[in-house]
PDB file of C-alpha atoms and ligand atoms in Angstrom:
ATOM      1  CA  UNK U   1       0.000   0.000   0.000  1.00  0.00           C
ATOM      2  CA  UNK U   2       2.860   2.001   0.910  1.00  0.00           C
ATOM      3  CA  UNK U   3       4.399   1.851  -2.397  1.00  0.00           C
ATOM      4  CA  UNK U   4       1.644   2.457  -4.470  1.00  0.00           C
ATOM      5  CA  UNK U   5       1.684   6.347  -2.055  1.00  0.00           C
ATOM      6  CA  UNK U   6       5.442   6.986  -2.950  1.00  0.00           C
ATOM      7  CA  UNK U   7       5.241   6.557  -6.697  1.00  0.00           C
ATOM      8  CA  UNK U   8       2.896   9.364  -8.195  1.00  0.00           C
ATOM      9  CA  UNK U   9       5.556  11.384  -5.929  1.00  0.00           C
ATOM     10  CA  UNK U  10       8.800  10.318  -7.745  1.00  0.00           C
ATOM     11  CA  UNK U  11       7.111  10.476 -10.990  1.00  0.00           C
ATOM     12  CA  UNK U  12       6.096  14.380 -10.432  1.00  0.00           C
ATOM     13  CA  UNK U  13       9.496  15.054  -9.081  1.00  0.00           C
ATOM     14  CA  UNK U  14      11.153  13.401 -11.940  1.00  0.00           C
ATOM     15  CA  UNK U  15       9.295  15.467 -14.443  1.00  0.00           C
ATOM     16  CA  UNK U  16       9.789  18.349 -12.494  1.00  0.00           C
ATOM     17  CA  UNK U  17      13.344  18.284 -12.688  1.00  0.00           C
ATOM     18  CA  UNK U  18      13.079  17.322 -16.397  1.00  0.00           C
ATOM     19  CA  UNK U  19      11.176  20.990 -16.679  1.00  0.00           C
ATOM     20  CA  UNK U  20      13.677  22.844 -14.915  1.00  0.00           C
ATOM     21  CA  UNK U  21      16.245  21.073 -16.623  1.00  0.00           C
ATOM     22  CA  UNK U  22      15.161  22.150 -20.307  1.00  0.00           C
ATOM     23  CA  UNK U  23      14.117  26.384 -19.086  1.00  0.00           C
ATOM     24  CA  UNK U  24      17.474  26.617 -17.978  1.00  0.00           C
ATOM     25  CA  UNK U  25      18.510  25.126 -21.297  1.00  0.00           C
ATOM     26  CA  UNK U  26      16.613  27.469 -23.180  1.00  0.00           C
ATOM     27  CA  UNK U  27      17.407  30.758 -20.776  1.00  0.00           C
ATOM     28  CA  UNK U  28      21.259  30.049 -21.152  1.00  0.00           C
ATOM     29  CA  UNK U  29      21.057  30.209 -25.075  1.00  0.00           C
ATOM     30  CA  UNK U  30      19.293  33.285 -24.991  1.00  0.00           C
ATOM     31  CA  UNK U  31      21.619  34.758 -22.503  1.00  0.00           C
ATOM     32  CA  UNK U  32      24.300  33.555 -25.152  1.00  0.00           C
ATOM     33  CA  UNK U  33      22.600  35.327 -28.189  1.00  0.00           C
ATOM     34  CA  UNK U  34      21.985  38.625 -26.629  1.00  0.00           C
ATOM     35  CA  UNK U  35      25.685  39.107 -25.371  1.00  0.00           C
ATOM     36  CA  UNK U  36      26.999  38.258 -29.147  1.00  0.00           C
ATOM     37  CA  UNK U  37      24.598  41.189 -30.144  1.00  0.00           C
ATOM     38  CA  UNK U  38      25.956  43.357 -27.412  1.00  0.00           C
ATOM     39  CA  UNK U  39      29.796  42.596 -28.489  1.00  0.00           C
ATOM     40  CA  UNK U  40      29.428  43.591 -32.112  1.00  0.00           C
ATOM     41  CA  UNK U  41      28.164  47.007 -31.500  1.00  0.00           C
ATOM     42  CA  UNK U  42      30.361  49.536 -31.983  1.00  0.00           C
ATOM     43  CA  UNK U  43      31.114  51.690 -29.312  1.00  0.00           C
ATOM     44  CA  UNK U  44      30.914  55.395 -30.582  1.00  0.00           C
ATOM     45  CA  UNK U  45      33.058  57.384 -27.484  1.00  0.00           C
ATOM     46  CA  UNK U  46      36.188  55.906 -28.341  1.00  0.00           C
ATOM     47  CA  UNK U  47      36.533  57.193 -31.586  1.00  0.00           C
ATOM     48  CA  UNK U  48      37.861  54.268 -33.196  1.00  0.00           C
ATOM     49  CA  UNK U  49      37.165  55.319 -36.426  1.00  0.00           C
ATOM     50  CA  UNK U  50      40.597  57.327 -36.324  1.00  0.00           C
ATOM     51  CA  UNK U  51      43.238  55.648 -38.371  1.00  0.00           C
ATOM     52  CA  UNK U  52      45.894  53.244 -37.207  1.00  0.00           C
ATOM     53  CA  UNK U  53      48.599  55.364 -35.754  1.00  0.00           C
ATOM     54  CA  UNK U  54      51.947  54.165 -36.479  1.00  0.00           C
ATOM     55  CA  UNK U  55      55.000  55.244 -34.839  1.00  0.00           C
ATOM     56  CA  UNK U  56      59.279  53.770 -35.558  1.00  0.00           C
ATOM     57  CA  UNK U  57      61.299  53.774 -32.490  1.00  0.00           C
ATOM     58  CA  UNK U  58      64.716  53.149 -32.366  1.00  0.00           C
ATOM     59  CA  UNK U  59      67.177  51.980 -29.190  1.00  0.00           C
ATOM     60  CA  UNK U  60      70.610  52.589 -29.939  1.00  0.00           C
ATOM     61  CA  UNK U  61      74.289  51.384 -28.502  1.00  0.00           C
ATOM     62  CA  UNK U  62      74.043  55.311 -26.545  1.00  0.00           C
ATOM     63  CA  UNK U  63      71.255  54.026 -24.276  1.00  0.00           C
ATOM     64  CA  UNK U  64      68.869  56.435 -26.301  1.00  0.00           C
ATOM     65  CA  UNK U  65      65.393  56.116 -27.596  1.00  0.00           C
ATOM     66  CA  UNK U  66      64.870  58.090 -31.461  1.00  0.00           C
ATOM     67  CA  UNK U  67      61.803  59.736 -29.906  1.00  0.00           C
ATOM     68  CA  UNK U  68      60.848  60.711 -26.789  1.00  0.00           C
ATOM     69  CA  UNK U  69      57.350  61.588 -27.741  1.00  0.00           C
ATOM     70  CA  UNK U  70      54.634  61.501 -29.453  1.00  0.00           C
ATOM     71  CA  UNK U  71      50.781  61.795 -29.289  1.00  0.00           C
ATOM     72  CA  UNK U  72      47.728  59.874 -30.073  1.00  0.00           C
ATOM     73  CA  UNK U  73      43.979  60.004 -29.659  1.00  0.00           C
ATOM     74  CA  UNK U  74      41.939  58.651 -27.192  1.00  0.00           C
ATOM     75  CA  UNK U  75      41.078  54.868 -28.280  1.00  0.00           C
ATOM     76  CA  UNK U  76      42.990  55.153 -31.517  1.00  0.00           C
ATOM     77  CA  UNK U  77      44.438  51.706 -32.575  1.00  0.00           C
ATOM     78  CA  UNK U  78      48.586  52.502 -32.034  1.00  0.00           C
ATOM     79  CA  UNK U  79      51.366  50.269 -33.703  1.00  0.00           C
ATOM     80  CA  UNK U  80      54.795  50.522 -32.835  1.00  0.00           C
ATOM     81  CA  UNK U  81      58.262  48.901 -34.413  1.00  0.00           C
ATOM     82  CA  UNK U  82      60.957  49.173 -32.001  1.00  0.00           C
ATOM     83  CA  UNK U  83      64.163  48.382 -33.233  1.00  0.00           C
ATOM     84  CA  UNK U  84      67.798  47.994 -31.677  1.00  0.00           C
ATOM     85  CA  UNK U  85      70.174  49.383 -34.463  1.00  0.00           C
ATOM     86  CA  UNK U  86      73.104  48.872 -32.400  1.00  0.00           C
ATOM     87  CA  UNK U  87      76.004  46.649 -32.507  1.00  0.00           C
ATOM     88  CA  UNK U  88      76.341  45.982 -28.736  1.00  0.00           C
ATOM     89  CA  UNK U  89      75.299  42.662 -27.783  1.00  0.00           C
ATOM     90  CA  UNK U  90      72.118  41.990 -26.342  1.00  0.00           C
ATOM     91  CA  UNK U  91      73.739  41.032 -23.063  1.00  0.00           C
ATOM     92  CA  UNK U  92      75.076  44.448 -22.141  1.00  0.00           C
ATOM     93  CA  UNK U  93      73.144  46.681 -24.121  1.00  0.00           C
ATOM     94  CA  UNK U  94      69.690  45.192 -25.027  1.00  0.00           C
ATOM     95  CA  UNK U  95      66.793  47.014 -24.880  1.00  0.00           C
ATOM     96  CA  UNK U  96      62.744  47.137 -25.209  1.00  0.00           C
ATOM     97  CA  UNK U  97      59.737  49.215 -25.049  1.00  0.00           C
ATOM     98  CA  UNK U  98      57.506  48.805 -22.569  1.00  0.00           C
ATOM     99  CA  UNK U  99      54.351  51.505 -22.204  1.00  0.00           C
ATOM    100  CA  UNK U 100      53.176  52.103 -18.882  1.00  0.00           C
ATOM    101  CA  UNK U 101      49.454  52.828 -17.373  1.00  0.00           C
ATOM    102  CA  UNK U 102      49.432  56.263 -16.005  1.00  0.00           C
ATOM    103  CA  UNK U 103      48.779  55.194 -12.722  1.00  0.00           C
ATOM    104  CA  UNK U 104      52.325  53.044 -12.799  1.00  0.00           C
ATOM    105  CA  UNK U 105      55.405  54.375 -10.363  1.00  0.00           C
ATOM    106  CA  UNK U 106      57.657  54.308 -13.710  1.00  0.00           C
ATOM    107  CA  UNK U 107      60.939  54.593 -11.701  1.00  0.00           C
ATOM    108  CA  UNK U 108      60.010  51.728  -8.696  1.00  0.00           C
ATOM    109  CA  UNK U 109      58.992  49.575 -12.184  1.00  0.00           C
ATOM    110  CA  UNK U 110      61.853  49.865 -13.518  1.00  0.00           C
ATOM    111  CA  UNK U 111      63.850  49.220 -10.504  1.00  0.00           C
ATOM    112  CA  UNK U 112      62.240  46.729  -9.144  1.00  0.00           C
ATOM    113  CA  UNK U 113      62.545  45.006 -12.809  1.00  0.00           C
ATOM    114  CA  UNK U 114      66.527  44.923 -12.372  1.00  0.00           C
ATOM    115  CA  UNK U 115      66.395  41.031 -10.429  1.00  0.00           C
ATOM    116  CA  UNK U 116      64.180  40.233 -13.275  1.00  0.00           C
ATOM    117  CA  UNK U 117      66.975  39.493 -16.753  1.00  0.00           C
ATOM    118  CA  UNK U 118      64.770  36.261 -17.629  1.00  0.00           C
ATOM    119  CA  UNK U 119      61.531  38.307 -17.677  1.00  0.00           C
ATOM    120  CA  UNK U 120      62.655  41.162 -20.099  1.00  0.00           C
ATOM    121  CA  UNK U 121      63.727  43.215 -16.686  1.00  0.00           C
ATOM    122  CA  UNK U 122      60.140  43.298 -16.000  1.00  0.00           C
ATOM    123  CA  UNK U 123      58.775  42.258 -12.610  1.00  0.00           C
ATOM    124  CA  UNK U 124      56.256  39.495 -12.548  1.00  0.00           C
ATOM    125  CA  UNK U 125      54.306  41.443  -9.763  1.00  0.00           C
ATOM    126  CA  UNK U 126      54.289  44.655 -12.021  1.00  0.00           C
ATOM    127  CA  UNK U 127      53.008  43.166 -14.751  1.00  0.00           C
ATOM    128  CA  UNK U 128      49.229  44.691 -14.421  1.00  0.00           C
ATOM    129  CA  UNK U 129      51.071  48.507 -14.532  1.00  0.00           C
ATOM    130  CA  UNK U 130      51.978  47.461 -18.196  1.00  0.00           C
ATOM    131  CA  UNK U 131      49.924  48.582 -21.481  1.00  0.00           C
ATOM    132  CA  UNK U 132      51.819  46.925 -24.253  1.00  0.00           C
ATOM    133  CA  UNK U 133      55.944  46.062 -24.455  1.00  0.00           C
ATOM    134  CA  UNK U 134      58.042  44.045 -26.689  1.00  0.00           C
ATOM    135  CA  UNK U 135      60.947  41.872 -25.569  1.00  0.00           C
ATOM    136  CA  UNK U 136      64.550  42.693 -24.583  1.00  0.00           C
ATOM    137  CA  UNK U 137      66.050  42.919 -28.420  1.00  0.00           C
ATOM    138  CA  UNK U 138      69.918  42.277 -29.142  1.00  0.00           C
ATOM    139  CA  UNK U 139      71.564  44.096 -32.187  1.00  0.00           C
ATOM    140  CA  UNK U 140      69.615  44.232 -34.831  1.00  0.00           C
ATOM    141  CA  UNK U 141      66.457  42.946 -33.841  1.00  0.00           C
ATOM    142  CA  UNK U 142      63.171  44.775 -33.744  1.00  0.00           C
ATOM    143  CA  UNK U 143      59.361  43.687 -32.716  1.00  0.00           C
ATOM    144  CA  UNK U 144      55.953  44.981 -33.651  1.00  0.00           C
ATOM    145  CA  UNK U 145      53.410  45.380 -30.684  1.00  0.00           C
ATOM    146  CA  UNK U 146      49.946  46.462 -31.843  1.00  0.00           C
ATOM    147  CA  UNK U 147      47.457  48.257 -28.852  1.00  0.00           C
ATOM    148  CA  UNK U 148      44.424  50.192 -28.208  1.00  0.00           C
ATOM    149  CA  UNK U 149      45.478  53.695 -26.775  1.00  0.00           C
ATOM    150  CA  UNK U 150      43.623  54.205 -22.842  1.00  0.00           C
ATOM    151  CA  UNK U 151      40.797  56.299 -23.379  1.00  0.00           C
ATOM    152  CA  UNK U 152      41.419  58.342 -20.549  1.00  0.00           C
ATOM    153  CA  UNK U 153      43.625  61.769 -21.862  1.00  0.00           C
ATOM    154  CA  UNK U 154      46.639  62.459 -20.160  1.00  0.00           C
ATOM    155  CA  UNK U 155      51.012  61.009 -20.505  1.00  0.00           C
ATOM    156  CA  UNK U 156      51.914  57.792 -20.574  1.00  0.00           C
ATOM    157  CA  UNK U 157      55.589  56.998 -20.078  1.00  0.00           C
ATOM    158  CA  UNK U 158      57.683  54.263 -22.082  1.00  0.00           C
ATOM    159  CA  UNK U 159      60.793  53.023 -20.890  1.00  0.00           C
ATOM    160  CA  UNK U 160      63.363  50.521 -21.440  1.00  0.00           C
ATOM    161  CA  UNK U 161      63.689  48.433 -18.622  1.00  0.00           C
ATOM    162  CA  UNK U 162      67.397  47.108 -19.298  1.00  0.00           C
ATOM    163  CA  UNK U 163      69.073  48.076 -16.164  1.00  0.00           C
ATOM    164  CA  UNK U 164      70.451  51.412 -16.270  1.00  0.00           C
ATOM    165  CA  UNK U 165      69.550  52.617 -19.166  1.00  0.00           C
ATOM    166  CA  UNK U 166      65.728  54.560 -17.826  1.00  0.00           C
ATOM    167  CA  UNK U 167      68.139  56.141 -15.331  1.00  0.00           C
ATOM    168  CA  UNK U 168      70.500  57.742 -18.762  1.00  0.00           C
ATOM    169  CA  UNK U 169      67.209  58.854 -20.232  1.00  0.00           C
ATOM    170  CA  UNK U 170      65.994  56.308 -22.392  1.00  0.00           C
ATOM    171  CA  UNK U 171      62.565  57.093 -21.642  1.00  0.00           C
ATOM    172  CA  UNK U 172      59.406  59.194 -23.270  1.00  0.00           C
ATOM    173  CA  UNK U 173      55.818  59.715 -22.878  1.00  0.00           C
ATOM    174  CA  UNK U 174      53.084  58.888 -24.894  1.00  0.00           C
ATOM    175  CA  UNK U 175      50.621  61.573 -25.023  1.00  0.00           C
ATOM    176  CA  UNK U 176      46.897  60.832 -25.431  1.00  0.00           C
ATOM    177  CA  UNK U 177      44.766  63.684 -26.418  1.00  0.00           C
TER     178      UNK U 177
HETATM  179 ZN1  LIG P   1      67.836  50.165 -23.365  1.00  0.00          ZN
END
């Protein structure tokens, strides 16, 4: 008799699940559509519509940057070849471009990168205070690093992290505006 009473239960519980189951289902792929929709719409504030700003840098064997400035708009798409074109090798005088956030301590970055040779000189716990940078290059070499300029108007310095050399002046700013 007993069994007969527990059955009808199971059953309704079973197809209740079974219900909940499939609207979750169905609420998760409509979740999924709208948030493609959102992604793909352009947002207008940014301007992104300016064209792709590119900018040569050079490091040479004088611990020297070949510009220590230059300016770009707010959200504008920014592509940078850094180059070493000098002879030193990449031991003593290597060198890189790293671009800062504005709310970065440039000179504790850089110092505190120093201890850091197989990490391009760049600390592992300063990482997040980084925008874009390429590698430490040797003679020579150069890198392409492709980024979306902060929004937010104001400098931005760049530095090469290779010890010493920020401290000589190879540094600049980056000036969105
Ligand atoms: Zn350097």
């Amino acid at each position: 008799m007993k069994n007969t009473a527990t059955h009808p239960t199971a059953h309704r519980t079973r197809r209740l699940g079974l219900i909940i189951g499939t609207t979750l289902a169905a609420s998760t792929l409509l979740v999924g559509c709208g948030d493609g929709g959102d992604a793909a719409t352009p947002t207008e504030e940014t301007q992104s519509t300016a064209p792709l700003k590119e900018i040569v840098i050079t490091g040479n064997d004088q611990m020297q940057f070949s510009q220590n400035d230059f300016k770009v708009s707010p959200g504008q798409q920014v592509k940078v070849l850094f180059k070493n074109v000098g002879t030193m090798p990449k031991e003593s005088m290597g060198h890189n471009w790293v671009l800062l956030k504005d709310t970065a301590d440039t000179a504790k970055f850089v110092e505190d990168g120093f201890a850091s040779a197989s990490n391009d000189y760049i600390s592992p716990e300063h990482e997040g205070d980084v925008i874009k940078h390429t590698k430490i290059l040797g003679p020579g070499e150069s890198a392409t690093v492709v980024f979306t300029a902060p929004t937010k108007p104001g400098p931005y310095d760049y530095v090469c992290t290779f010890p010493g050399h920020f401290a000589v002046g190879m540094k600049g700013v980056m000036t969105v505006e």
